[in-house]
């Protein structure tokens, strides 16, 4: 980097990555903040990668705070989006969603909200294959500009992404490969079961792309069901899935993934998911406006959101969540 | 209950698809399954004739056993992990496809064409779609890297000459075009519908009828297909679902979440 300066040339992508990383505060220090303060770390126009997948470990409380804060022009990326995708387009905080699959869930059919906002051209849905999303994050996590992949070829998914991917003939084998570019989010937001005040995050169960995401992103915000002590983390370091020094802020939010699930703690709130589908089915614009009003704008705290979703739904989800450990 | 030809059927379309799909799976196979018909078919196979069949879920699950009545809503929730051998990151479970450890991938789709290309992305012009569909998910990766079984309802609007958008590649333009595109492994193997089992000519890669379900005629199939179908020789007739298969299946999905 210093050499680039001496030579009077612009930094290459990798030099820029190294110099940004070198400037990050990687010390072991406490970084616990409120949910609102965590949301304030995200700027208009940022590319925000959402941790978890589908209806699992979605950082819903942080999305709630972002919607309330009225962020604009955000690009979201995620392995697969469910109703979180609907919410970021319907609330107007997202201009683009980069993902492999976008709908509330198979049992509810094709999302009317996604259809309305994407078909009208208000929000963009950029489609990659699932493995391509994974390798894009992984390339960024590895500090590489791309990775080769053996899917995508011959498909219209690749054709429609023209300019985003490249084809190459492997110099070793002569085989054709597609190169997918590193996906480097400005911020990754990840919800976990446990995290200490320094950012050592422990994930139970399904990991999705959440090992690569925090390594790929420029900044990482963690929401956690529970903040635990550093000594508790040190008793089972094998369960820590990413290290404190990649994390910038930690917010404790019990039921922070509701109405989606958090492995071992609660299942999706199925009745509430039915309600969302029902409200948005006939008239997605009015339905999502009503839903956002009731569950995003009117409640002044995340606890109030949970109150509005209701104790019955919360306890049903909790009881199902604990079942995962049954024989 | 409904009637086709002279045979009275005591099963739903989804039940027929599931039973026929389960028969296409064999002991010892490693099967990439989505929820719904694929998962039920794989679990049914495990319980009836393929106890050593291993299920993989896109969410990062290796070798789970599904609890009857507790079916997962997608491949990404904790219900998918019941009695699993291993959970791992999504990218790594998908990498098993690329590495070649997967025998069969299961797909559905809005549209399929004569070369087995599948569309799950757009109805109409992709720039101004009539309907934006949910997209590839792992479909493109599965179709690119594994042999694929497709289970879907047989309808003229779904069986089209040429899909409007190739989300998941079949044999592309037929012949050697799949290989030439760089896809060196896998490809569609069997298409199971409520009317028939279809396969592909080994050279032209055109879709052909391999077997008819009981009481179904070639004309019935042609009437619901948007392109000319070739016929395998000999043309088989499948055995109807047995009591045992239907009983077991209904036990797996007592709420009729996916088999209604």
PDB file of C-alpha atoms in Angstrom, chain A residues 58-285:
ATOM      1  CA  UNK A  58     -33.152 -14.014  10.258  1.00  0.00           C
ATOM      2  CA  UNK A  59     -31.992 -10.833  12.045  1.00  0.00           C
ATOM      3  CA  UNK A  60     -35.587  -9.627  11.950  1.00  0.00           C
ATOM      4  CA  UNK A  61     -35.334  -7.247  14.913  1.00  0.00           C
ATOM      5  CA  UNK A  62     -32.475  -5.401  13.224  1.00  0.00           C
ATOM      6  CA  UNK A  63     -34.467  -5.237   9.979  1.00  0.00           C
ATOM      7  CA  UNK A  64     -37.350  -3.857  12.054  1.00  0.00           C
ATOM      8  CA  UNK A  65     -35.045  -1.162  13.402  1.00  0.00           C
ATOM      9  CA  UNK A  66     -33.743  -0.372   9.888  1.00  0.00           C
ATOM     10  CA  UNK A  67     -37.273   0.002   8.539  1.00  0.00           C
ATOM     11  CA  UNK A  68     -38.189   2.295  11.436  1.00  0.00           C
ATOM     12  CA  UNK A  69     -35.018   4.321  10.900  1.00  0.00           C
ATOM     13  CA  UNK A  70     -36.151   4.894   7.304  1.00  0.00           C
ATOM     14  CA  UNK A  71     -32.940   3.790   5.571  1.00  0.00           C
ATOM     15  CA  UNK A  72     -32.944   4.235   1.818  1.00  0.00           C
ATOM     16  CA  UNK A  73     -31.441   2.645  -1.297  1.00  0.00           C
ATOM     17  CA  UNK A  74     -30.102  -0.408   0.472  1.00  0.00           C
ATOM     18  CA  UNK A  75     -29.011  -3.469  -1.484  1.00  0.00           C
ATOM     19  CA  UNK A  76     -29.664  -6.698   0.368  1.00  0.00           C
ATOM     20  CA  UNK A  77     -28.070 -10.056  -0.340  1.00  0.00           C
ATOM     21  CA  UNK A  78     -28.849 -13.430   1.210  1.00  0.00           C
ATOM     22  CA  UNK A  79     -28.671 -17.114   0.324  1.00  0.00           C
ATOM     23  CA  UNK A  80     -32.485 -17.334   0.180  1.00  0.00           C
ATOM     24  CA  UNK A  81     -34.997 -14.701   1.272  1.00  0.00           C
ATOM     25  CA  UNK A  82     -38.406 -15.350   2.792  1.00  0.00           C
ATOM     26  CA  UNK A  83     -40.779 -12.718   4.232  1.00  0.00           C
ATOM     27  CA  UNK A  84     -37.691 -10.654   5.175  1.00  0.00           C
ATOM     28  CA  UNK A  85     -37.311  -9.989   1.447  1.00  0.00           C
ATOM     29  CA  UNK A  86     -40.950  -8.967   1.207  1.00  0.00           C
ATOM     30  CA  UNK A  87     -40.506  -6.590   4.120  1.00  0.00           C
ATOM     31  CA  UNK A  88     -37.416  -4.823   2.798  1.00  0.00           C
ATOM     32  CA  UNK A  89     -38.982  -4.197  -0.611  1.00  0.00           C
ATOM     33  CA  UNK A  90     -42.469  -3.303   0.688  1.00  0.00           C
ATOM     34  CA  UNK A  91     -41.078  -0.859   3.268  1.00  0.00           C
ATOM     35  CA  UNK A  92     -39.076   0.895   0.562  1.00  0.00           C
ATOM     36  CA  UNK A  93     -35.689   0.489   2.277  1.00  0.00           C
ATOM     37  CA  UNK A  94     -34.375  -1.859  -0.457  1.00  0.00           C
ATOM     38  CA  UNK A  95     -33.751  -1.003  -4.070  1.00  0.00           C
ATOM     39  CA  UNK A  96     -32.259  -4.378  -4.874  1.00  0.00           C
ATOM     40  CA  UNK A  97     -32.182  -7.930  -3.515  1.00  0.00           C
ATOM     41  CA  UNK A  98     -29.423 -10.315  -4.621  1.00  0.00           C
ATOM     42  CA  UNK A  99     -30.387 -13.913  -3.862  1.00  0.00           C
ATOM     43  CA  UNK A 100     -31.121 -17.354  -5.275  1.00  0.00           C
ATOM     44  CA  UNK A 101     -34.763 -17.722  -4.221  1.00  0.00           C
ATOM     45  CA  UNK A 102     -37.314 -15.120  -3.201  1.00  0.00           C
ATOM     46  CA  UNK A 103     -40.718 -16.025  -1.739  1.00  0.00           C
ATOM     47  CA  UNK A 104     -42.212 -16.377   1.702  1.00  0.00           C
ATOM     48  CA  UNK A 105     -42.079 -20.182   1.544  1.00  0.00           C
ATOM     49  CA  UNK A 106     -43.273 -23.109  -0.531  1.00  0.00           C
ATOM     50  CA  UNK A 107     -46.366 -23.732   1.598  1.00  0.00           C
ATOM     51  CA  UNK A 108     -47.617 -20.181   0.948  1.00  0.00           C
ATOM     52  CA  UNK A 109     -47.083 -20.188  -2.824  1.00  0.00           C
ATOM     53  CA  UNK A 110     -45.360 -17.412  -4.753  1.00  0.00           C
ATOM     54  CA  UNK A 111     -45.024 -14.211  -2.737  1.00  0.00           C
ATOM     55  CA  UNK A 112     -47.510 -11.591  -3.900  1.00  0.00           C
ATOM     56  CA  UNK A 113     -45.371  -8.884  -2.328  1.00  0.00           C
ATOM     57  CA  UNK A 114     -42.223  -9.934  -4.205  1.00  0.00           C
ATOM     58  CA  UNK A 115     -44.245 -10.182  -7.413  1.00  0.00           C
ATOM     59  CA  UNK A 116     -45.809  -6.742  -7.005  1.00  0.00           C
ATOM     60  CA  UNK A 117     -42.579  -4.870  -6.259  1.00  0.00           C
ATOM     61  CA  UNK A 118     -40.376  -6.763  -8.703  1.00  0.00           C
ATOM     62  CA  UNK A 119     -42.832  -6.960 -11.624  1.00  0.00           C
ATOM     63  CA  UNK A 120     -43.557  -3.235 -11.348  1.00  0.00           C
ATOM     64  CA  UNK A 121     -39.815  -2.562 -11.508  1.00  0.00           C
ATOM     65  CA  UNK A 122     -39.790  -0.757  -8.143  1.00  0.00           C
ATOM     66  CA  UNK A 123     -37.262  -3.200  -6.692  1.00  0.00           C
ATOM     67  CA  UNK A 124     -34.733  -5.360  -8.487  1.00  0.00           C
ATOM     68  CA  UNK A 125     -34.364  -9.093  -7.817  1.00  0.00           C
ATOM     69  CA  UNK A 126     -30.974 -10.234  -9.099  1.00  0.00           C
ATOM     70  CA  UNK A 127     -30.985 -14.016  -9.338  1.00  0.00           C
ATOM     71  CA  UNK A 128     -27.939 -16.245  -8.845  1.00  0.00           C
ATOM     72  CA  UNK A 129     -27.863 -19.970  -8.174  1.00  0.00           C
ATOM     73  CA  UNK A 130     -27.572 -20.992  -4.533  1.00  0.00           C
ATOM     74  CA  UNK A 131     -24.040 -22.363  -4.907  1.00  0.00           C
ATOM     75  CA  UNK A 132     -23.015 -19.249  -6.838  1.00  0.00           C
ATOM     76  CA  UNK A 133     -24.174 -17.070  -3.922  1.00  0.00           C
ATOM     77  CA  UNK A 134     -22.181 -19.283  -1.570  1.00  0.00           C
ATOM     78  CA  UNK A 135     -19.012 -19.155  -3.648  1.00  0.00           C
ATOM     79  CA  UNK A 136     -19.310 -15.393  -4.114  1.00  0.00           C
ATOM     80  CA  UNK A 137     -19.325 -14.880  -0.346  1.00  0.00           C
ATOM     81  CA  UNK A 138     -16.614 -17.505   0.068  1.00  0.00           C
ATOM     82  CA  UNK A 139     -14.346 -15.844  -2.496  1.00  0.00           C
ATOM     83  CA  UNK A 140     -14.653 -12.586  -0.567  1.00  0.00           C
ATOM     84  CA  UNK A 141     -14.060 -14.453   2.705  1.00  0.00           C
ATOM     85  CA  UNK A 142     -10.890 -15.934   1.188  1.00  0.00           C
ATOM     86  CA  UNK A 143      -9.567 -12.581   0.042  1.00  0.00           C
ATOM     87  CA  UNK A 144      -9.884 -13.663  -3.591  1.00  0.00           C
ATOM     88  CA  UNK A 145     -11.550 -11.769  -6.449  1.00  0.00           C
ATOM     89  CA  UNK A 146     -13.487 -14.797  -7.777  1.00  0.00           C
ATOM     90  CA  UNK A 147     -13.989 -18.541  -7.594  1.00  0.00           C
ATOM     91  CA  UNK A 148     -14.672 -21.009 -10.404  1.00  0.00           C
ATOM     92  CA  UNK A 149     -17.914 -22.977 -10.471  1.00  0.00           C
ATOM     93  CA  UNK A 150     -19.233 -25.837 -12.620  1.00  0.00           C
ATOM     94  CA  UNK A 151     -22.922 -24.901 -12.550  1.00  0.00           C
ATOM     95  CA  UNK A 152     -24.619 -21.889 -14.240  1.00  0.00           C
ATOM     96  CA  UNK A 153     -23.227 -22.870 -17.657  1.00  0.00           C
ATOM     97  CA  UNK A 154     -25.719 -23.062 -20.529  1.00  0.00           C
ATOM     98  CA  UNK A 155     -28.494 -21.479 -18.468  1.00  0.00           C
ATOM     99  CA  UNK A 156     -30.397 -18.223 -18.835  1.00  0.00           C
ATOM    100  CA  UNK A 157     -29.509 -17.476 -15.210  1.00  0.00           C
ATOM    101  CA  UNK A 158     -25.934 -16.957 -16.361  1.00  0.00           C
ATOM    102  CA  UNK A 159     -26.998 -15.238 -19.608  1.00  0.00           C
ATOM    103  CA  UNK A 160     -29.086 -12.722 -17.685  1.00  0.00           C
ATOM    104  CA  UNK A 161     -26.113 -11.953 -15.429  1.00  0.00           C
ATOM    105  CA  UNK A 162     -24.036 -11.062 -18.475  1.00  0.00           C
ATOM    106  CA  UNK A 163     -21.028  -9.034 -17.529  1.00  0.00           C
ATOM    107  CA  UNK A 164     -21.205 -10.253 -13.930  1.00  0.00           C
ATOM    108  CA  UNK A 165     -19.633 -13.646 -14.612  1.00  0.00           C
ATOM    109  CA  UNK A 166     -16.801 -14.771 -16.899  1.00  0.00           C
ATOM    110  CA  UNK A 167     -16.028 -18.057 -18.572  1.00  0.00           C
ATOM    111  CA  UNK A 168     -12.533 -19.426 -18.695  1.00  0.00           C
ATOM    112  CA  UNK A 169     -10.755 -22.463 -20.004  1.00  0.00           C
ATOM    113  CA  UNK A 170      -8.888 -24.054 -17.126  1.00  0.00           C
ATOM    114  CA  UNK A 171      -5.119 -23.698 -17.779  1.00  0.00           C
ATOM    115  CA  UNK A 172      -4.496 -27.099 -16.161  1.00  0.00           C
ATOM    116  CA  UNK A 173      -7.268 -29.298 -17.586  1.00  0.00           C
ATOM    117  CA  UNK A 174      -8.683 -27.440 -20.587  1.00  0.00           C
ATOM    118  CA  UNK A 175     -12.185 -27.655 -19.105  1.00  0.00           C
ATOM    119  CA  UNK A 176     -14.663 -24.798 -19.266  1.00  0.00           C
ATOM    120  CA  UNK A 177     -15.435 -23.074 -15.968  1.00  0.00           C
ATOM    121  CA  UNK A 178     -17.546 -20.107 -14.928  1.00  0.00           C
ATOM    122  CA  UNK A 179     -15.968 -17.521 -12.655  1.00  0.00           C
ATOM    123  CA  UNK A 180     -18.235 -15.850 -10.111  1.00  0.00           C
ATOM    124  CA  UNK A 181     -17.024 -12.570  -8.604  1.00  0.00           C
ATOM    125  CA  UNK A 182     -16.478 -12.096  -4.869  1.00  0.00           C
ATOM    126  CA  UNK A 183     -19.486 -10.558  -3.138  1.00  0.00           C
ATOM    127  CA  UNK A 184     -18.240  -8.134  -0.542  1.00  0.00           C
ATOM    128  CA  UNK A 185     -21.073  -6.602   1.520  1.00  0.00           C
ATOM    129  CA  UNK A 186     -20.616  -3.283   3.311  1.00  0.00           C
ATOM    130  CA  UNK A 187     -22.263  -4.814   6.374  1.00  0.00           C
ATOM    131  CA  UNK A 188     -23.235  -8.335   7.383  1.00  0.00           C
ATOM    132  CA  UNK A 189     -26.048  -8.627   9.939  1.00  0.00           C
ATOM    133  CA  UNK A 190     -26.185 -11.989  11.673  1.00  0.00           C
ATOM    134  CA  UNK A 191     -28.445 -13.337  14.404  1.00  0.00           C
ATOM    135  CA  UNK A 192     -26.972 -16.002  16.705  1.00  0.00           C
ATOM    136  CA  UNK A 193     -27.901 -17.970  19.812  1.00  0.00           C
ATOM    137  CA  UNK A 194     -24.991 -16.729  21.964  1.00  0.00           C
ATOM    138  CA  UNK A 195     -22.323 -14.086  21.775  1.00  0.00           C
ATOM    139  CA  UNK A 196     -20.017 -12.482  24.300  1.00  0.00           C
ATOM    140  CA  UNK A 197     -19.565  -8.695  24.684  1.00  0.00           C
ATOM    141  CA  UNK A 198     -16.472  -8.867  22.443  1.00  0.00           C
ATOM    142  CA  UNK A 199     -18.298 -10.478  19.514  1.00  0.00           C
ATOM    143  CA  UNK A 200     -17.317 -14.142  19.809  1.00  0.00           C
ATOM    144  CA  UNK A 201     -20.415 -15.637  18.233  1.00  0.00           C
ATOM    145  CA  UNK A 202     -21.712 -19.148  18.778  1.00  0.00           C
ATOM    146  CA  UNK A 203     -24.210 -20.708  16.399  1.00  0.00           C
ATOM    147  CA  UNK A 204     -26.153 -23.882  17.153  1.00  0.00           C
ATOM    148  CA  UNK A 205     -27.472 -26.092  14.384  1.00  0.00           C
ATOM    149  CA  UNK A 206     -27.611 -24.936  10.792  1.00  0.00           C
ATOM    150  CA  UNK A 207     -24.836 -22.551   9.818  1.00  0.00           C
ATOM    151  CA  UNK A 208     -25.992 -21.615   6.318  1.00  0.00           C
ATOM    152  CA  UNK A 209     -23.467 -19.096   4.893  1.00  0.00           C
ATOM    153  CA  UNK A 210     -22.740 -17.505   8.256  1.00  0.00           C
ATOM    154  CA  UNK A 211     -19.154 -18.679   8.521  1.00  0.00           C
ATOM    155  CA  UNK A 212     -18.242 -16.959   5.249  1.00  0.00           C
ATOM    156  CA  UNK A 213     -20.436 -13.854   5.601  1.00  0.00           C
ATOM    157  CA  UNK A 214     -18.572 -12.207   8.490  1.00  0.00           C
ATOM    158  CA  UNK A 215     -15.248 -12.826   6.744  1.00  0.00           C
ATOM    159  CA  UNK A 216     -16.592 -11.453   3.457  1.00  0.00           C
ATOM    160  CA  UNK A 217     -18.145  -8.247   4.807  1.00  0.00           C
ATOM    161  CA  UNK A 218     -16.398  -4.958   5.544  1.00  0.00           C
ATOM    162  CA  UNK A 219     -18.292  -4.645   8.830  1.00  0.00           C
ATOM    163  CA  UNK A 220     -20.292  -7.101  10.945  1.00  0.00           C
ATOM    164  CA  UNK A 221     -23.192  -6.487  13.317  1.00  0.00           C
ATOM    165  CA  UNK A 222     -24.378  -9.347  15.516  1.00  0.00           C
ATOM    166  CA  UNK A 223     -27.728  -9.646  17.209  1.00  0.00           C
ATOM    167  CA  UNK A 224     -27.910 -12.408  19.777  1.00  0.00           C
ATOM    168  CA  UNK A 225     -30.552 -14.190  21.799  1.00  0.00           C
ATOM    169  CA  UNK A 226     -28.285 -13.936  24.807  1.00  0.00           C
ATOM    170  CA  UNK A 227     -25.060 -12.185  25.718  1.00  0.00           C
ATOM    171  CA  UNK A 228     -22.844 -14.595  27.636  1.00  0.00           C
ATOM    172  CA  UNK A 229     -19.544 -14.046  29.386  1.00  0.00           C
ATOM    173  CA  UNK A 230     -16.232 -14.466  27.642  1.00  0.00           C
ATOM    174  CA  UNK A 231     -15.367 -17.275  30.085  1.00  0.00           C
ATOM    175  CA  UNK A 232     -18.444 -19.182  29.004  1.00  0.00           C
ATOM    176  CA  UNK A 233     -17.306 -18.861  25.374  1.00  0.00           C
ATOM    177  CA  UNK A 234     -13.866 -20.123  26.366  1.00  0.00           C
ATOM    178  CA  UNK A 235     -15.397 -23.286  27.862  1.00  0.00           C
ATOM    179  CA  UNK A 236     -16.587 -24.364  24.388  1.00  0.00           C
ATOM    180  CA  UNK A 237     -14.478 -22.512  21.810  1.00  0.00           C
ATOM    181  CA  UNK A 238     -15.318 -25.158  19.191  1.00  0.00           C
ATOM    182  CA  UNK A 239     -18.818 -23.707  19.033  1.00  0.00           C
ATOM    183  CA  UNK A 240     -17.596 -20.214  18.213  1.00  0.00           C
ATOM    184  CA  UNK A 241     -18.246 -19.767  14.492  1.00  0.00           C
ATOM    185  CA  UNK A 242     -16.571 -16.423  13.905  1.00  0.00           C
ATOM    186  CA  UNK A 243     -14.086 -14.483  16.012  1.00  0.00           C
ATOM    187  CA  UNK A 244     -14.551 -11.254  17.949  1.00  0.00           C
ATOM    188  CA  UNK A 245     -12.177  -9.208  15.797  1.00  0.00           C
ATOM    189  CA  UNK A 246     -14.432  -9.245  12.731  1.00  0.00           C
ATOM    190  CA  UNK A 247     -17.407  -7.939  14.754  1.00  0.00           C
ATOM    191  CA  UNK A 248     -18.129  -4.245  15.233  1.00  0.00           C
ATOM    192  CA  UNK A 249     -21.253  -4.311  17.415  1.00  0.00           C
ATOM    193  CA  UNK A 250     -23.311  -6.748  19.466  1.00  0.00           C
ATOM    194  CA  UNK A 251     -26.956  -6.220  20.441  1.00  0.00           C
ATOM    195  CA  UNK A 252     -28.890  -8.553  22.730  1.00  0.00           C
ATOM    196  CA  UNK A 253     -32.373  -9.215  21.317  1.00  0.00           C
ATOM    197  CA  UNK A 254     -34.307 -12.176  22.716  1.00  0.00           C
ATOM    198  CA  UNK A 255     -36.589 -13.599  20.025  1.00  0.00           C
ATOM    199  CA  UNK A 256     -34.707 -11.384  17.591  1.00  0.00           C
ATOM    200  CA  UNK A 257     -35.530 -13.678  14.673  1.00  0.00           C
ATOM    201  CA  UNK A 258     -39.304 -13.815  15.257  1.00  0.00           C
ATOM    202  CA  UNK A 259     -41.505 -14.702  13.439  1.00  0.00           C
ATOM    203  CA  UNK A 260     -38.757 -16.813  11.845  1.00  0.00           C
ATOM    204  CA  UNK A 261     -36.943 -19.507  13.805  1.00  0.00           C
ATOM    205  CA  UNK A 262     -33.816 -19.708  15.906  1.00  0.00           C
ATOM    206  CA  UNK A 263     -32.512 -23.270  16.083  1.00  0.00           C
ATOM    207  CA  UNK A 264     -33.157 -25.051  19.375  1.00  0.00           C
ATOM    208  CA  UNK A 265     -35.023 -22.063  20.828  1.00  0.00           C
ATOM    209  CA  UNK A 266     -38.086 -21.452  18.673  1.00  0.00           C
ATOM    210  CA  UNK A 267     -39.549 -22.615  15.392  1.00  0.00           C
ATOM    211  CA  UNK A 268     -41.115 -20.282  12.822  1.00  0.00           C
ATOM    212  CA  UNK A 269     -44.287 -18.667  14.158  1.00  0.00           C
ATOM    213  CA  UNK A 270     -46.414 -20.501  11.612  1.00  0.00           C
ATOM    214  CA  UNK A 271     -49.708 -18.837  12.509  1.00  0.00           C
ATOM    215  CA  UNK A 272     -48.123 -15.409  12.169  1.00  0.00           C
ATOM    216  CA  UNK A 273     -46.569 -16.393   8.834  1.00  0.00           C
ATOM    217  CA  UNK A 274     -50.058 -17.459   7.724  1.00  0.00           C
ATOM    218  CA  UNK A 275     -51.340 -14.051   8.815  1.00  0.00           C
ATOM    219  CA  UNK A 276     -48.665 -12.247   6.771  1.00  0.00           C
ATOM    220  CA  UNK A 277     -49.498 -14.357   3.702  1.00  0.00           C
ATOM    221  CA  UNK A 278     -53.213 -13.758   4.163  1.00  0.00           C
ATOM    222  CA  UNK A 279     -52.845 -10.001   4.672  1.00  0.00           C
ATOM    223  CA  UNK A 280     -50.719  -9.581   1.545  1.00  0.00           C
ATOM    224  CA  UNK A 281     -52.487 -12.024  -0.768  1.00  0.00           C
ATOM    225  CA  UNK A 282     -55.330  -9.965  -2.228  1.00  0.00           C
ATOM    226  CA  UNK A 283     -53.748  -6.531  -2.306  1.00  0.00           C
ATOM    227  CA  UNK A 284     -50.012  -6.769  -1.605  1.00  0.00           C
ATOM    228  CA  UNK A 285     -49.573  -2.999  -1.454  1.00  0.00           C
TER     229      UNK A 285
END
